[in-house]
Amino acid sequence: MKSVRAWERRHPCLHKIMKIVVRNTCRQGCLRSQALTVACAPLIPILFLVIVFFLFAPSLKAQSGGILKGRVVAEDGSGLPNVTVSIGTVGGSRSSRPRSTLTDEEGRFEFTDLPYTRHLITVMSSGVYVQPVPEPGMRAEHLPGENITITMIRGGVITGRVTGSAGEPIIGIQVSAIRVRNEDGSPIRITGAAGSKFTDDRGIYRLYGLQPGTYLVVANFGQRNNFTNTPFDGETPTFHPASTRDTAAEVTVSAGGEVGGIDIRYRGDSGHIVSGTITGPDGQAGGGAMAYLLFPDTGISAGLGITQRAGDGFEIQGIADGEYDMIGARDLFGKESGYLSDPRKIIVRGSDVTGINLRLMKLATVEGTLSVDEEKDSCPGVPALNAESVIVSSYRDPKSLNQAKQFFLSVPPPVSLDPSGRFVLPNIFPGRNRLHFRIPEGYFIRSISQAAASTGRNAQSKPVEKDLSSEWIDLKFGEKLSGLKIVAGKGAGTIEGRVTPEKDGGRLPSRLTIHLIPAEKEAVNEVQRYAEMPVRADRSFAFSNLAPGMYKLLVRQVPADQSAGWPGPLTALDPLEREKLRKEADVRPFEIELKPCQRVSDLIIRF
Amino acid sequence: MRRKLLLTCPIMLCLLVFVFKALPVAGTQDKGKAIIAGKVMFKSEPAKGVVIGLYDKSIVERNPNLPGRRVKSLPDGTFRFTDLPAGTYYLTAIAPGFVVSGDANFWPVGKARIVNVSEGSTIDDLELDLRPGGVITGRVTDSSGRPLVEKSIELISLDEKGNRIPFRAGWNPYLHNTDDRGIYRIYGLPAGRYIPSVGYESRPNSISFTLNRLYYQKTYHPDVTDISRAKILELKEGEEITGADIIAGDVKRTYDVRGRVIDEETGKPLAGVAIEYGSYDTVRKRIGAWGGGGERADAQGEFRLIGVLPGSYAAFLRTEENSDYISGITPFSIDDRDVEGIELRASRSSGISGHVIFEGPADPSKSQTSTQLSIVAAPDQTNLERPNIGVSMPLTQGMTFQLKGLQPGKHRIIIDNDAGKGQKVAVTRIERDGAILPDNKIDLGPQEQVRNLRVFITAAGGVIRGQVKLIGGSIPTGFMVRAMAKRPGETSVQRSGEVDSRGNFVIENLAPGDYEIYLTGFSYDQRSNQTPEARNFLGRISKSSASASVGYGSETQVTITIDLTRPEGNQ
């Protein structure tokens, strides 16, 4: 009895609920007694939680059965039939069926039974039409319920002839195009063969369905770890016109354009072998590992060696004299962290290079949980956040990593949160990293922190939280960073607009970036409030998931040698750069107030 | 000083001896190693700079990615491979655009010569002949003149009697596809009669997997859907035929097939199982070519096959080594609409478990990992009503096994060496409850689970090296002969080997015991099977045989003489 009364005092609301429950259950004449209340007391917290969860909890729950429809069209709007459309779940948590489908006579497609998370739609090139590369800042992922239109563009064509030293046609040699610049001329740091075909009996090749941009064209550029029964295995590649990689000529092709006469005088030089072993942290040579041989500073692969079974070594054939970076890797796309080796410099000079050992080390992992700050809900109309629609990825500070590691641009692949808001992001490279969250509209990331150990001697003192919003997360091989706490706020706004020349009729530089800087003095070091976005080709820009507040906008020109890529390292993470941004913004102030859930559109900013 | 010299000289002498011993001496090679050499000719002239490939048959068939050996022919057209272990090799010229002589097309090498060499032997009079390849090129459009992009061209080769022979030139994966302009160019063709075609058609006992919603009806050059009305292209050696255009016929729709897999025992849907389908002969009730798109039943047991052409088919569960379920076939037909409601009734499969026991010397489980050995249950090819699919799985470290997903019926038990490395083994007998099962075959009842099957294996390093001597004739052009080794009284072929142009054959990896050697003839390009000469030859060699005994790791010689002038061959 005393315990019941004590419980009444501590939990008055629960007690009232329980009394209602007991009263109702006893309408049929069962015993109405304090004994029943006491007996049920231990269940009350559980019952309360169950009721609250189903009635009031944020909808951090899984949904499925979603439909995503769309249409694939040509530039004139006509539907493209018989085109293969594939769907992939960003974050890879669940798969939908079917994974690929075909467009009908009108170019329409549909995927059903999808989980409510972000999906990436890929359209296979039809040979003539290609799916354009999404512009930086444009969302390439889609949620069920959307009806999307994918406008394909006509691919470019590069054609030419491959001949030998005596002018004879080189028959049946593989010719590849490696895309090194985007359409706007910005360099692509990490790239591979965008298309490959073989020469015919006249030595003529034709590469079609190419994305607009700038390419290197090369003969006999392959994986170099297996034999395709060609006469050219073991020979080094020759770049157009008759070069090694260093002096290769670039070829630019536009959408729907054709560039002919891209001939190659094939050198037919015998290459050398680069071989060795790949061992794990235990020193054993396991199977299924890969040795990447890369041209330094460009990220272009010069060859790939694979170890098939445990105890096997790797061998890469046909390597020309020169300097390369070599890096080993295994299991980079699994649910747990895989392995990477430190890059090694390999110099090939007139002979095989053997006996290389690449020692693999386990990559880092980051774990955390996202919750929604419901207390400051200033936009009741924003739908509840579905955790599975949030994806998290990690971006490396390029300054902290060897160029060779930049080759693995797509590692780690993004992951989505589970229904409870938890995430595990494996395969993070050692060095400085930044977490990036893609969340639905209406929400913004308020803070990223980690619970640190309590500093006080008092057992009652709470653990100190370390704010990680404003700095790089520095990780080592094998490190597991747990307990990250991500708080999302409701009421995010968007800002959309356009950059125009300062003077009417003027011209804008080809590549611009626009920065958002919090204007409040107390927010100077709130890095989460900063944002930057490449200005699109049509000079528009769009920011979303912004916390309400005052902002300054700043437009900057991008240096010509800076590669395109978004999202990338946030300029504001560096305190000195942050200060520079603020000072520049003060010179040409452009300030705007963003209210909760406000959508600012048609903003014009002059540059 | 003198003392130092006395100490140094012996050491120097020893070093010198060591160095000279280690250095290869020009003109000699390791005792026991073989040589394969010859000449490559082009238009009766020596051809220099031609890449010649030599592939160990036993290695390349298991792992096509492993490199063979290569040399380039010298200015006098000669080539030479030395330091070869005894064995069977494929020899070919790697010369895109040219027609290469050879015994037959061997996967994955292509047109090649078979060469059998024994230890320390030298074969140096081989000749490879290159001929100029012909070219057929044209443009493929639809009826509106729009180019058909990346469409596959089927080049049909016809023999002298107009019989159809499927043909594929070369290894280039893009060789038979149209480009973005609809243009195709197929080169490296031997002289002959050809009809280019595009599109798909349903044919008896064949199946086309388009995975397309729309397809073009099979159309032959220039624009006909009836092959008898197609224009035949007569291609001479080295000639180029242009304008071999095709105007494709109507666009047709493919259809979807939806169905469900039900557990026959419980009546509930069965998830996760893989579904295949094949062409079905409704008269003879036989299933022909089959395959699938890798479709699996979902959580509700439902599946969908997409892109199916009109025709008669039968669906069934794919046999998988980790599956407890099999099914019979469920026939269905597609005319002009999707098909719904196909039901596959799945039942529990049969299974075999037990362990493998090694007898004799050199236990392979000690010299290599057991996981390189697999056990295979290969069904007898007697039931044509449904596909006969074998099941295999690696042996555990303790040499035990558990095979699931087996159909009822007879299965032959085989032990296979996956990696191609290490000791070869052969099954000597299998015992079930102490009784030896004949022919190494076990007969399973429906849903029967056989436990404690004992599979006895032994080292199989025995070799039968033989020669086929033909009197009064030779192997007809386009034909190959294969020598097969069977144990007396058994029907299963233990091992076999091709007879090369010199009449030599090698049958390797035999367990000790007695064998009967039989011969069989075949033609890879199917064109010669029906000639009187071919029928006569095939009939006579099939009556020929010889006996041989093999010990552990031993080599036995055998000669089979066939008098083609006598009606009964060598009998």
Coordinates of C-alpha atoms in Angstrom, one line a residue, chain A residues 185-561:
Chain A
G185 CA 35.7 22.2 -68.5
S186 CA 36.0 21.4 -64.8
P187 CA 38.4 18.5 -64.2
I188 CA 37.2 15.2 -63.1
R189 CA 39.7 13.9 -60.6
I190 CA 38.8 10.3 -60.5
T191 CA 37.7 8.6 -63.6
G192 CA 37.7 5.5 -65.7
A193 CA 36.8 4.3 -69.1
A194 CA 33.5 5.8 -70.2
G195 CA 33.1 3.7 -73.2
S196 CA 35.1 1.0 -75.0
K197 CA 34.9 -0.6 -78.5
F198 CA 37.1 -2.6 -80.7
T199 CA 38.6 -1.7 -84.0
D200 CA 37.3 -3.4 -87.1
D201 CA 39.3 -4.9 -90.0
R202 CA 40.2 -1.4 -91.2
G203 CA 41.4 -0.4 -87.8
I204 CA 38.5 1.9 -87.4
Y205 CA 36.7 2.4 -84.1
R206 CA 33.6 4.3 -83.2
L207 CA 32.8 5.3 -79.6
Y208 CA 29.2 6.5 -79.2
G209 CA 26.8 7.4 -76.5
L210 CA 29.4 9.5 -74.7
Q211 CA 28.5 12.1 -72.0
P212 CA 29.5 15.6 -73.2
G213 CA 32.9 16.5 -71.9
T214 CA 36.6 16.1 -72.6
Y215 CA 38.2 12.7 -73.0
L216 CA 41.5 10.9 -73.4
V217 CA 41.3 8.2 -76.1
V218 CA 43.5 5.2 -75.6
A219 CA 44.1 1.9 -77.3
N220 CA 44.7 -1.3 -75.3
F221 CA 43.5 0.1 -72.0
G222 CA 42.1 -2.7 -70.0
Q223 CA 42.2 -4.3 -66.6
R224 CA 45.4 -6.0 -67.4
N225 CA 44.9 -8.9 -65.1
N226 CA 43.3 -11.4 -67.4
F227 CA 43.6 -12.4 -70.9
T228 CA 41.0 -11.7 -73.5
N229 CA 42.7 -13.7 -76.2
T230 CA 43.8 -10.7 -78.2
P231 CA 47.2 -10.2 -79.8
F232 CA 47.9 -7.2 -77.6
D233 CA 47.9 -8.7 -74.2
G234 CA 51.0 -7.7 -72.3
E235 CA 51.5 -4.6 -74.4
T236 CA 51.3 -1.1 -73.0
P237 CA 48.4 1.3 -73.8
T238 CA 48.9 4.0 -76.4
F239 CA 47.0 7.3 -76.0
H240 CA 45.9 9.5 -78.9
P241 CA 47.7 10.5 -80.9
A242 CA 50.7 8.2 -80.2
S243 CA 51.6 8.8 -76.7
T244 CA 51.9 7.7 -73.2
R245 CA 49.5 9.2 -70.6
D246 CA 51.7 12.2 -69.9
T247 CA 51.5 13.7 -73.4
A248 CA 48.1 12.4 -74.4
A249 CA 45.9 14.9 -76.3
E250 CA 42.4 15.7 -75.0
V251 CA 39.3 15.4 -77.2
T252 CA 36.2 17.4 -76.5
V253 CA 32.8 16.2 -77.6
S254 CA 29.4 17.9 -77.2
A255 CA 26.0 16.3 -76.7
G256 CA 25.0 14.8 -80.1
G257 CA 28.3 15.9 -81.6
E258 CA 30.7 13.8 -83.5
V259 CA 34.5 14.2 -83.5
G260 CA 36.3 12.3 -86.2
G261 CA 40.0 11.7 -87.1
I262 CA 41.0 10.8 -83.6
D263 CA 43.6 8.4 -84.8
I264 CA 46.1 6.5 -82.8
R265 CA 49.5 5.4 -83.9
Y266 CA 49.8 2.2 -81.8
R267 CA 53.2 1.7 -80.4
G268 CA 52.9 -2.0 -79.5
D269 CA 55.5 -1.7 -76.7
S270 CA 56.0 -4.7 -74.5
G271 CA 55.0 -3.8 -71.0
H272 CA 56.3 -5.2 -67.8
I273 CA 54.7 -7.1 -65.0
V274 CA 53.9 -5.7 -61.6
S275 CA 53.2 -8.4 -59.2
G276 CA 53.1 -9.3 -55.5
T277 CA 50.9 -10.2 -52.6
I278 CA 48.1 -8.6 -50.6
T279 CA 48.1 -9.6 -47.0
G280 CA 45.6 -8.8 -44.3
P281 CA 46.2 -7.4 -40.8
D282 CA 47.1 -11.0 -39.7
G283 CA 49.8 -11.2 -42.4
Q284 CA 48.0 -13.9 -44.3
A285 CA 47.3 -13.5 -48.1
G286 CA 43.5 -13.9 -48.3
G287 CA 41.6 -14.1 -51.6
G288 CA 39.3 -11.6 -53.1
A289 CA 41.6 -8.6 -52.7
M290 CA 42.5 -6.1 -55.4
A291 CA 45.7 -4.3 -56.2
Y292 CA 45.0 -0.9 -57.9
L293 CA 47.8 0.6 -60.0
L294 CA 47.1 4.2 -60.6
F295 CA 48.6 7.0 -62.7
P296 CA 49.7 9.4 -60.1
D297 CA 47.7 12.7 -59.5
T298 CA 45.0 11.8 -61.9
G299 CA 43.2 8.9 -60.4
I300 CA 43.2 7.0 -63.7
S301 CA 43.6 3.3 -63.3
A302 CA 46.7 1.8 -65.1
G303 CA 45.8 -1.7 -64.1
L304 CA 44.1 -4.0 -61.6
G305 CA 45.3 -7.2 -60.1
I306 CA 43.0 -9.6 -58.3
T307 CA 43.8 -12.4 -55.9
Q308 CA 41.3 -15.1 -56.6
R309 CA 41.9 -17.5 -53.7
A310 CA 43.7 -17.5 -50.4
G311 CA 47.4 -17.7 -51.0
D312 CA 47.2 -16.3 -54.5
G313 CA 49.3 -13.3 -55.5
F314 CA 48.3 -10.7 -58.1
E315 CA 49.9 -9.9 -61.4
I316 CA 49.3 -6.9 -63.7
Q317 CA 50.6 -7.2 -67.2
G318 CA 51.5 -4.7 -69.9
I319 CA 52.7 -1.8 -67.7
A320 CA 54.7 0.9 -69.3
D321 CA 57.8 2.5 -67.7
G322 CA 56.8 5.2 -65.4
E323 CA 55.8 6.1 -61.8
Y324 CA 52.6 4.8 -60.3
D325 CA 50.7 4.7 -57.1
M326 CA 49.6 1.3 -55.9
I327 CA 47.0 0.5 -53.3
G328 CA 45.4 -2.7 -52.1
A329 CA 41.8 -3.0 -51.0
R330 CA 39.2 -5.7 -50.0
D331 CA 35.6 -5.8 -49.0
L332 CA 35.0 -2.0 -49.5
F333 CA 31.3 -2.2 -50.0
G334 CA 30.1 -4.5 -47.3
K335 CA 28.1 -3.8 -44.2
E336 CA 31.2 -4.0 -42.1
S337 CA 34.4 -2.0 -42.6
G338 CA 36.7 -3.5 -45.2
Y339 CA 40.4 -3.0 -45.7
L340 CA 42.8 -0.7 -47.4
S341 CA 46.5 -0.5 -47.6
D342 CA 48.7 2.5 -47.5
P343 CA 49.6 3.6 -51.0
R344 CA 53.0 2.8 -52.4
K345 CA 55.0 4.4 -55.0
I346 CA 55.9 2.0 -57.8
I347 CA 58.5 2.8 -60.4
V348 CA 58.8 0.7 -63.5
R349 CA 62.0 1.1 -65.4
G350 CA 62.8 -1.4 -68.0
S351 CA 62.0 -4.6 -66.0
D352 CA 59.3 -6.3 -64.1
V353 CA 58.5 -5.2 -60.5
T354 CA 57.8 -8.2 -58.4
G355 CA 57.6 -9.0 -54.7
I356 CA 55.3 -6.1 -53.8
N357 CA 53.5 -6.7 -50.6
L358 CA 50.4 -4.6 -49.8
R359 CA 49.4 -4.8 -46.2
L360 CA 45.7 -4.2 -45.6
M361 CA 44.4 -2.4 -42.6
K362 CA 40.8 -2.2 -41.4
L363 CA 38.9 1.0 -42.1
A364 CA 37.1 3.0 -39.5
T365 CA 33.4 3.0 -38.6
V366 CA 31.1 5.7 -37.3
E367 CA 27.9 4.9 -35.4
G368 CA 25.2 7.2 -34.2
T369 CA 21.6 8.0 -33.8
L370 CA 19.5 10.8 -35.2
S371 CA 16.6 12.3 -33.2
V372 CA 14.3 15.2 -33.9
D373 CA 14.2 18.2 -31.6
E374 CA 10.4 18.3 -31.2
E375 CA 10.4 21.1 -28.6
K376 CA 11.1 23.8 -31.1
D377 CA 8.5 22.7 -33.6
S378 CA 7.6 25.9 -35.3
C379 CA 6.1 24.3 -38.4
P380 CA 3.3 21.9 -37.4
G381 CA 2.6 21.2 -41.0
V382 CA 5.9 19.4 -41.6
P383 CA 5.3 15.7 -41.9
A384 CA 6.9 13.4 -39.3
L385 CA 10.4 12.4 -40.2
N386 CA 10.8 8.9 -41.6
A387 CA 14.3 7.8 -40.4
E388 CA 14.7 5.5 -43.4
S389 CA 14.5 8.5 -45.7
V390 CA 17.6 10.0 -44.2
I391 CA 20.9 8.9 -45.6
V392 CA 24.4 9.7 -44.2
S393 CA 27.7 9.7 -46.0
S394 CA 31.2 10.7 -45.3
Y395 CA 33.5 13.0 -47.2
R396 CA 37.2 13.1 -46.8
D397 CA 39.4 16.1 -46.5
P398 CA 41.5 15.7 -49.6
K399 CA 44.4 17.4 -47.9
S400 CA 44.7 14.7 -45.3
L401 CA 44.8 11.8 -47.8
N402 CA 47.2 10.6 -50.4
Q403 CA 45.9 11.1 -53.9
A404 CA 45.7 7.4 -54.4
K405 CA 43.0 7.1 -51.8
Q406 CA 41.0 9.7 -53.7
F407 CA 40.5 7.0 -56.3
F408 CA 37.9 5.4 -54.1
L409 CA 35.5 8.3 -54.5
S410 CA 32.4 6.2 -54.0
V411 CA 33.7 4.7 -50.7
P412 CA 32.0 4.6 -48.3
P413 CA 28.7 4.4 -50.0
P414 CA 25.9 6.2 -48.2
V415 CA 23.8 4.3 -45.7
S416 CA 20.3 5.0 -44.6
L417 CA 19.2 5.2 -41.0
D418 CA 17.2 2.3 -39.6
P419 CA 13.6 2.9 -38.4
S420 CA 14.9 3.8 -34.9
G421 CA 17.1 6.5 -36.4
R422 CA 20.3 4.6 -35.8
F423 CA 23.1 4.4 -38.4
V424 CA 26.3 2.5 -38.9
L425 CA 28.6 3.9 -41.5
P426 CA 31.5 1.6 -42.3
N427 CA 34.5 1.9 -44.6
I428 CA 35.6 5.4 -43.6
F429 CA 39.1 6.2 -44.6
P430 CA 41.6 7.3 -42.0
G431 CA 42.1 11.0 -41.8
R432 CA 39.8 14.0 -41.6
N433 CA 36.2 13.3 -42.5
R434 CA 32.9 15.1 -42.5
L435 CA 29.5 13.6 -42.1
H436 CA 26.9 14.7 -44.6
F437 CA 23.2 14.0 -44.1
R438 CA 20.5 14.1 -46.7
I439 CA 17.2 14.7 -45.0
P440 CA 13.7 15.5 -46.2
E441 CA 12.6 19.1 -46.7
G442 CA 11.4 20.8 -43.6
Y443 CA 14.3 19.5 -41.5
F444 CA 17.8 20.7 -40.8
I445 CA 20.7 19.3 -38.9
R446 CA 21.0 21.3 -35.7
S447 CA 24.0 19.6 -34.1
I448 CA 26.4 16.7 -34.2
S449 CA 27.9 15.7 -31.0
Q450 CA 29.4 12.8 -29.2
A451 CA 29.0 11.9 -25.5
A452 CA 32.3 12.0 -23.9
A453 CA 33.3 10.6 -20.5
S454 CA 32.1 12.5 -17.5
T455 CA 34.8 14.8 -16.2
G456 CA 33.4 15.4 -12.7
R457 CA 34.0 13.2 -9.7
N458 CA 30.4 13.5 -8.7
A459 CA 28.6 10.3 -9.8
Q460 CA 25.6 12.5 -10.6
S461 CA 27.5 14.6 -13.2
K462 CA 26.3 14.1 -16.7
P463 CA 28.7 13.1 -19.5
V464 CA 30.1 16.0 -21.4
E465 CA 29.0 16.2 -25.0
K466 CA 31.7 17.0 -27.5
D467 CA 30.4 19.2 -30.3
L468 CA 31.5 17.7 -33.7
S469 CA 29.5 20.1 -35.9
S470 CA 32.3 22.5 -36.4
E471 CA 35.3 20.4 -37.0
W472 CA 36.6 17.5 -39.0
I473 CA 36.2 14.1 -37.5
D474 CA 39.7 12.6 -37.4
L475 CA 39.8 8.9 -37.6
K476 CA 42.5 6.2 -37.6
F477 CA 42.6 2.8 -39.2
G478 CA 40.3 0.4 -37.4
E479 CA 38.8 3.1 -35.2
K480 CA 35.2 2.8 -34.2
L481 CA 33.6 6.1 -33.3
S482 CA 30.3 5.4 -31.5
G483 CA 27.7 7.3 -29.7
L484 CA 27.3 10.1 -32.1
K485 CA 24.2 12.1 -31.5
I486 CA 22.6 13.9 -34.4
V487 CA 19.8 16.3 -33.6
A488 CA 17.6 17.4 -36.4
G489 CA 15.4 20.5 -36.1
K490 CA 12.0 21.1 -37.7
G491 CA 11.3 24.2 -39.7
A492 CA 14.0 24.3 -42.3
G493 CA 13.6 26.7 -45.2
T494 CA 14.9 26.9 -48.7
I495 CA 16.5 29.6 -50.7
E496 CA 16.5 29.5 -54.5
G497 CA 17.6 32.0 -57.0
R498 CA 19.8 33.0 -59.8
V499 CA 23.2 34.7 -60.3
T500 CA 23.2 37.5 -62.9
P501 CA 26.0 39.7 -64.2
E502 CA 26.5 42.8 -62.2
K503 CA 26.2 44.8 -65.4
D504 CA 23.4 44.1 -67.8
G505 CA 24.8 42.3 -70.8
G506 CA 27.9 41.2 -68.9
R507 CA 29.3 37.7 -68.8
L508 CA 29.7 35.5 -65.9
P509 CA 32.6 33.2 -65.3
S510 CA 31.9 29.6 -66.2
R511 CA 32.2 28.2 -62.8
L512 CA 30.8 29.8 -59.6
T513 CA 30.1 28.8 -56.1
I514 CA 27.6 30.5 -53.8
H515 CA 28.1 30.5 -50.1
L516 CA 25.6 31.0 -47.2
I517 CA 27.0 32.5 -44.1
P518 CA 25.1 33.0 -40.9
A519 CA 24.8 36.7 -40.2
E520 CA 24.2 36.7 -36.5
K521 CA 27.4 37.4 -34.5
E522 CA 26.8 34.6 -32.1
A523 CA 26.6 32.1 -35.0
V524 CA 30.0 32.9 -36.3
N525 CA 31.3 29.5 -35.4
E526 CA 28.2 27.5 -36.0
V527 CA 29.5 25.6 -39.0
Q528 CA 26.3 23.7 -39.4
R529 CA 24.7 27.0 -40.4
Y530 CA 27.2 27.5 -43.3
A531 CA 26.4 26.1 -46.7
E532 CA 27.9 26.2 -50.2
M533 CA 26.6 25.1 -53.6
P534 CA 28.0 25.2 -57.1
V535 CA 25.9 27.5 -59.3
R536 CA 24.3 25.5 -62.1
A537 CA 24.9 25.9 -65.8
D538 CA 21.7 27.9 -66.1
R539 CA 23.0 30.2 -63.2
S540 CA 20.4 29.0 -60.8
F541 CA 21.1 27.8 -57.3
A542 CA 19.0 26.2 -54.6
F543 CA 19.7 25.6 -50.9
S544 CA 17.5 23.4 -48.8
N545 CA 17.4 22.1 -45.3
L546 CA 18.4 25.5 -43.9
A547 CA 18.0 26.5 -40.2
P548 CA 15.9 29.7 -39.8
G549 CA 17.9 32.8 -39.3
M550 CA 19.7 35.7 -40.9
Y551 CA 22.1 34.9 -43.8
K552 CA 24.6 36.6 -46.0
L553 CA 25.1 35.3 -49.5
L554 CA 28.5 35.4 -51.2
V555 CA 29.3 34.3 -54.8
R556 CA 32.9 33.3 -55.6
Q557 CA 34.6 32.2 -58.8
V558 CA 35.9 28.6 -58.8
P559 CA 39.6 28.2 -59.8
A560 CA 40.0 26.5 -63.2
D561 CA 42.0 23.6 -61.8

